[in-house]
CSV table of C-alpha atoms and ligand atoms in Angstrom, one decimal:
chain,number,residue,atom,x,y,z
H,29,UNK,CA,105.0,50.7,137.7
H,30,UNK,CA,107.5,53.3,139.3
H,31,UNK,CA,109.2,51.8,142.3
H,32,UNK,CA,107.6,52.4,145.4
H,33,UNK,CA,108.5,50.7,148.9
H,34,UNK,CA,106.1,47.4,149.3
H,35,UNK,CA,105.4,45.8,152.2
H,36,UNK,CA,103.5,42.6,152.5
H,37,UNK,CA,101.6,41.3,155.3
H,38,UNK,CA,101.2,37.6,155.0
H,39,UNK,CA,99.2,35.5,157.8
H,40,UNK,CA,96.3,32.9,158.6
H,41,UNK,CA,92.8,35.2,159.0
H,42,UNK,CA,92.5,36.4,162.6
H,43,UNK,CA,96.7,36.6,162.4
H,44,UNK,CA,96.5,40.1,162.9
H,45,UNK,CA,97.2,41.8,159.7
H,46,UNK,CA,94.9,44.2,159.5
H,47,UNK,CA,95.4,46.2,162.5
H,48,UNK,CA,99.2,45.9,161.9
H,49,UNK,CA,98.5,47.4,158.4
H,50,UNK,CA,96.4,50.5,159.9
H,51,UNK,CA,99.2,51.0,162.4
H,52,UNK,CA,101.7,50.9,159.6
H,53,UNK,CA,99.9,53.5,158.1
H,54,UNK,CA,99.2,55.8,161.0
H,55,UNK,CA,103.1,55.8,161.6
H,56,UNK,CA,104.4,56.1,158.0
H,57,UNK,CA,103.8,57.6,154.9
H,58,UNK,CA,102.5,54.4,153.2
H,59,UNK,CA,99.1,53.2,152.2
H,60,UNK,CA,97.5,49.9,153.0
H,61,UNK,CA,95.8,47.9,149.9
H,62,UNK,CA,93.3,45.7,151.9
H,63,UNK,CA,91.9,43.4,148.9
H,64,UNK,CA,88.7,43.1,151.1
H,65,UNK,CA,87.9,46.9,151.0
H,66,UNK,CA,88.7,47.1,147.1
H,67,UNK,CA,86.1,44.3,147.0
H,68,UNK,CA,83.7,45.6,148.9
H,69,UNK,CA,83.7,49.0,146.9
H,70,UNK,CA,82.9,46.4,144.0
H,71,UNK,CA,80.1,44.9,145.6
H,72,UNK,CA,78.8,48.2,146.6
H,73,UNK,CA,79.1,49.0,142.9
H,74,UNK,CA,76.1,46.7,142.4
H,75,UNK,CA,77.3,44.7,139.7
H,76,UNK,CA,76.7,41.0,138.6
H,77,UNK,CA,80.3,40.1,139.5
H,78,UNK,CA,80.0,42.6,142.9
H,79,UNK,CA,77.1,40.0,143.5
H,80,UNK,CA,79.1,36.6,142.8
H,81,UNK,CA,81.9,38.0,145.1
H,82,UNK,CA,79.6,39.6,148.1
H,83,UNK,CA,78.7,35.7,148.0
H,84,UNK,CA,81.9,34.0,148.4
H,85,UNK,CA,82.8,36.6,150.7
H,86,UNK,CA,79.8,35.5,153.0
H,87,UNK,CA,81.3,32.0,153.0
H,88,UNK,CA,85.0,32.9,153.5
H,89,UNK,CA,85.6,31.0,149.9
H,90,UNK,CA,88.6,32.6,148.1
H,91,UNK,CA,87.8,35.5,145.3
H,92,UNK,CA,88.7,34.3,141.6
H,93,UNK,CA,92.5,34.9,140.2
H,94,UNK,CA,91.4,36.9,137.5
H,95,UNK,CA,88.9,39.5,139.9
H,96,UNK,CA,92.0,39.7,142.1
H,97,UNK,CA,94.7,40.7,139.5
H,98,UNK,CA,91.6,43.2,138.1
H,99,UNK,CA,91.1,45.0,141.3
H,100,UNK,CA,95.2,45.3,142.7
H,101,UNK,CA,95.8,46.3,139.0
H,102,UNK,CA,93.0,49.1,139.2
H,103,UNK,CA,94.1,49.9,143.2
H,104,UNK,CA,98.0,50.4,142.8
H,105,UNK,CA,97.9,53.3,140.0
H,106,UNK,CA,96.0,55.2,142.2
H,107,UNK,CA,98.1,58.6,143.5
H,108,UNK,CA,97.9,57.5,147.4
H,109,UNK,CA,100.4,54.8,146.8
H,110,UNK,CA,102.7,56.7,145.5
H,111,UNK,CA,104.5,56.7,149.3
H,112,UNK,CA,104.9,52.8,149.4
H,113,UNK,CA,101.9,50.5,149.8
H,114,UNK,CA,101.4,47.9,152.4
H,115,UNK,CA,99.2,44.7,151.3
H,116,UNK,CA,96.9,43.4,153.4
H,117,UNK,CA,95.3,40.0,152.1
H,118,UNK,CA,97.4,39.6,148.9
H,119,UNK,CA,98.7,37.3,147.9
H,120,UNK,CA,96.8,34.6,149.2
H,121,UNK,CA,97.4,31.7,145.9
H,122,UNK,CA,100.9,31.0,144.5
H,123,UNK,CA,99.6,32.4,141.0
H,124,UNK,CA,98.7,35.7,143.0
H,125,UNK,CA,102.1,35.8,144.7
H,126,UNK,CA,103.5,35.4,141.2
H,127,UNK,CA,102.0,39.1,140.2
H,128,UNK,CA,105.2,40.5,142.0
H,129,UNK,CA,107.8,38.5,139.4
H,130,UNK,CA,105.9,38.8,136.5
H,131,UNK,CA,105.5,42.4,137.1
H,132,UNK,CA,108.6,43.3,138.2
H,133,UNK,CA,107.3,44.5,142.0
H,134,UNK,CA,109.9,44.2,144.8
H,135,UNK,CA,108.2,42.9,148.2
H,136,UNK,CA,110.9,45.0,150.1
H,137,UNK,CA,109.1,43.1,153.3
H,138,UNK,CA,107.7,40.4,153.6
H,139,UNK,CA,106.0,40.0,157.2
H,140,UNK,CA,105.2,36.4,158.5
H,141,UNK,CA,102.3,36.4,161.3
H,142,UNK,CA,102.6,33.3,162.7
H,143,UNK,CA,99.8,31.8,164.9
H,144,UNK,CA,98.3,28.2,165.7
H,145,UNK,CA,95.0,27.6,164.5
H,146,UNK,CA,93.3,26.9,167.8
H,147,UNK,CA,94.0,30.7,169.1
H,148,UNK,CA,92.8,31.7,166.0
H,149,UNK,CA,89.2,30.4,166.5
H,150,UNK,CA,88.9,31.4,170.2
H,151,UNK,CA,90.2,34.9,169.2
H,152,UNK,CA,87.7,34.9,166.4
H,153,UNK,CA,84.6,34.3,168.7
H,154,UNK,CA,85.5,37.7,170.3
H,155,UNK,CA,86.2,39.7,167.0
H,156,UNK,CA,84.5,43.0,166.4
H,157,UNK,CA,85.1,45.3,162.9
H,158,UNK,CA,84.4,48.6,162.2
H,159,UNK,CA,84.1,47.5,158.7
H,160,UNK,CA,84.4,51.1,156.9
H,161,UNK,CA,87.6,51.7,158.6
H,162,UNK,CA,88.8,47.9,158.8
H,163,UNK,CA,89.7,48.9,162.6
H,164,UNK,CA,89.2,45.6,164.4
H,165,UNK,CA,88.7,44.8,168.2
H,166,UNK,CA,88.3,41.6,170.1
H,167,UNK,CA,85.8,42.1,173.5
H,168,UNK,CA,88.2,40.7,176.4
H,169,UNK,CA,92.0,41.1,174.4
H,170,UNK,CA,91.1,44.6,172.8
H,171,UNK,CA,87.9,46.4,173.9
H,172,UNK,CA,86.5,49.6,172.2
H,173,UNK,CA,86.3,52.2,174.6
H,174,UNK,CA,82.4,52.1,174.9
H,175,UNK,CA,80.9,48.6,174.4
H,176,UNK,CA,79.9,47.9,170.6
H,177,UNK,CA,81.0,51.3,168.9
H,178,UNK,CA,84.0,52.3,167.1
H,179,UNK,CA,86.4,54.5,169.1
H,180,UNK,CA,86.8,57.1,165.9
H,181,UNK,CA,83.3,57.4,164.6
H,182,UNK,CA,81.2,56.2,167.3
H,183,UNK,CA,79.8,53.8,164.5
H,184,UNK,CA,78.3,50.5,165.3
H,185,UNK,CA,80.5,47.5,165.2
H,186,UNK,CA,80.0,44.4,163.3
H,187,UNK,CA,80.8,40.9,163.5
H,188,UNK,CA,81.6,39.5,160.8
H,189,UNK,CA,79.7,36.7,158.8
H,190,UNK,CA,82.6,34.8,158.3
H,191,UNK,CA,84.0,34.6,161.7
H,192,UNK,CA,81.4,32.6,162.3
H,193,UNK,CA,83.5,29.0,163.8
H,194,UNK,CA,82.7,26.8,161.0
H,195,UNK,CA,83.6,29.2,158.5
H,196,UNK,CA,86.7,30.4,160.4
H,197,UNK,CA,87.9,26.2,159.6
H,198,UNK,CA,87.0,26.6,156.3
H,199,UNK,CA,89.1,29.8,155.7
H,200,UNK,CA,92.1,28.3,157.7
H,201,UNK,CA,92.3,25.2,156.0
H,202,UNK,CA,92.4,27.7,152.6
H,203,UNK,CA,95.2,29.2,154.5
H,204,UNK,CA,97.0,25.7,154.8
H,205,UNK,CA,96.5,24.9,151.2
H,206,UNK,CA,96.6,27.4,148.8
H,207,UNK,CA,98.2,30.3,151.0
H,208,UNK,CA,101.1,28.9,153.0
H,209,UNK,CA,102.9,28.0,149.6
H,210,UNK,CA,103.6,31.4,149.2
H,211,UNK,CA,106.0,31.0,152.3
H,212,UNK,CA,108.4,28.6,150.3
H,213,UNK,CA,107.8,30.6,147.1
H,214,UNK,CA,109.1,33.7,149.0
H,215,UNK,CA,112.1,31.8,150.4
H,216,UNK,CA,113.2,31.3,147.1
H,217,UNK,CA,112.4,34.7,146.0
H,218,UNK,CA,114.4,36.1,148.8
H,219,UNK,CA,117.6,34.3,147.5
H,220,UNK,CA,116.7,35.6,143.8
H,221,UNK,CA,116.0,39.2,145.0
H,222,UNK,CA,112.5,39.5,144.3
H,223,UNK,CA,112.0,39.3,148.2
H,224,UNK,CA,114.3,42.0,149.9
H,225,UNK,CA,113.5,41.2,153.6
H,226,UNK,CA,111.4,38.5,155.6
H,227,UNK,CA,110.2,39.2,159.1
H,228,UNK,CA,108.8,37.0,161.3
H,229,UNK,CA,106.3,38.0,164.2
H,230,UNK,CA,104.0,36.2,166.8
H,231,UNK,CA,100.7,36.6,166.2
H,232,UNK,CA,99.3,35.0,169.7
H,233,UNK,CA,101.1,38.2,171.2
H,234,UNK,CA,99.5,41.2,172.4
H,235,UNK,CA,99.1,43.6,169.5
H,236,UNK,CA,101.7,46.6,171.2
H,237,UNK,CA,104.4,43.1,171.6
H,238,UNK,CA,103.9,42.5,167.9
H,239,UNK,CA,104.5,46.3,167.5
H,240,UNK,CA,107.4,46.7,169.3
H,241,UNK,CA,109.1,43.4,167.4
H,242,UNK,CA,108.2,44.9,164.3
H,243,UNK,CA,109.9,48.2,165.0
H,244,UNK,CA,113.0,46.5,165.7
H,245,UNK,CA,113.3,44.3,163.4
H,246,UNK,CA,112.9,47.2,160.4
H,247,UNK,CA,115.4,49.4,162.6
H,248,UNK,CA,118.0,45.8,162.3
H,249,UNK,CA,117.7,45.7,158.9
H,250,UNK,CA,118.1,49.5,158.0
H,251,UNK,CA,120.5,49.1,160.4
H,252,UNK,CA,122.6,46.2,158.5
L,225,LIG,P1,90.0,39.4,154.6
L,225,LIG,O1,89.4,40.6,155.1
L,225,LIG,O2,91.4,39.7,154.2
L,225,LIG,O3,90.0,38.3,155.6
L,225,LIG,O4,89.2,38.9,153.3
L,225,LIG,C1,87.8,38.6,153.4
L,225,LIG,C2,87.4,37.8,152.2
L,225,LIG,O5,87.7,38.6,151.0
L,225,LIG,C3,88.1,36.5,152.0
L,225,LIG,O6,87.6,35.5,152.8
L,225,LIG,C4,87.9,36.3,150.5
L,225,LIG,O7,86.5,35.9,150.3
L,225,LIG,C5,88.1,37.7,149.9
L,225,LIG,N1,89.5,38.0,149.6
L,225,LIG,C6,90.3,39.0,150.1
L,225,LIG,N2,91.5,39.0,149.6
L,225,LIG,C7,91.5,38.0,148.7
L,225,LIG,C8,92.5,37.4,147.8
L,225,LIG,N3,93.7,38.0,147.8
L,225,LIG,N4,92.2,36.4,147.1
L,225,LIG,C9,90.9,35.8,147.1
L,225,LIG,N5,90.0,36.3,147.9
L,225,LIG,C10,90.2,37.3,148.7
């Protein structure tokens, strides 16, 4: 793969990650890769897999390895990335973070949202998604303009099926296990080069607070 600039967005659901990624995009020439999307085009395709995965979606339960690496291997040749590509919602296992080294991809940042769990379910009660777009709003913290549309389309807005609480506690104690390792694993990536930068941001902020840090910090470390 030629070298593009990577950026990779790596948080507990509900961190925050996807609206940073849209912003990312509105304000750069990058791309976002948001797995979700590339797996809902594959659901949409109809297929029996689209089906097995439109299921474990529904329950918040963690895609298959293999369906993963099929779809980001499929996604990132595409001509829009060309400009740098920011994930959203990969990795989320060790063996998924490990596509990077075996492949030879720089993460050139690496952005920690960091965010206890118990904001995470209030916030999640509130949560609204223009699903098409991934645009996301919360009813008190982040209202759409006009109750229950989309601000861009005027579409209806969803909530999702698994933001429902008990499945919110299901997908953060995935986070806890089988994502969170990637944090050590990119510690020691950083020190062998595979990593370039690690920033860290609060996700309990306000979203233009967790802007403005993020700014900052990529101005420091162009900066340095
Ligand atoms: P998200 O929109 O990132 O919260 O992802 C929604 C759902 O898509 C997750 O709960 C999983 O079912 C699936 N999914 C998205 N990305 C991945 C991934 N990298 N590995 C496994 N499953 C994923």
């Amino acid at each position: 793969m030629e070298k593009t600039f990577n950026i990779v967005l790596l948080g507990p659901p509900g961190a925050g990650k996807g609206t940073l990624a849209l912003e990312i995009e509105a304000q750069t020439p990058m791309s976002v890769l948001t797995t979700s999307n590339a797996l809902r085009a594959e659901v949409k395709a109809g297929s029996t897999l689209g089906d097995e995965i439109s299921d474990l979606m529904a329950k918040g339960k963690f895609v298959s390895d293999d369906v993963i690496f099929k779809v980001i291997e499929e996604s990132i040749q595409s001509d829009q990335f060309q400009e740098g590509i920011v994930f959203d919602g990969f990795p989320r296992t060790l063996a998924q973070a490990e596509f990077f080294t075996k492949h030879d991809i720089q993460i050139d940042i690496l952005v920690l949202l960091e965010i206890e769990d118990d904001v995470i379910i209030d916030r999640m009660q509130g949560r609204r998604v223009h699903i098409p777009s991934g645009r996301v709003y919360h009813v008190q913290n982040r209202p759409p303009k006009k109750e229950g549309v989309d601000d861009v389309t005027g579409e209806q807005l969803s909530v999702r099926e698994d933001d429902q609480p008990e499945v919110v506690k299901s997908r953060l104690e995935d986070y806890h296990r089988l994502t969170k390792p990637i944090i050590a694993w990119a510690e020691e990536q950083y020190q062998s080069g595979v990593v370039k930068n690690i920033i860290k941001l609060d996700g309990a902020q306000d979203f233009e607070s967790v802007w403005r840090s993020f700014v900052m910090q990529v101005a420091a470390l162009t900066d340095e």
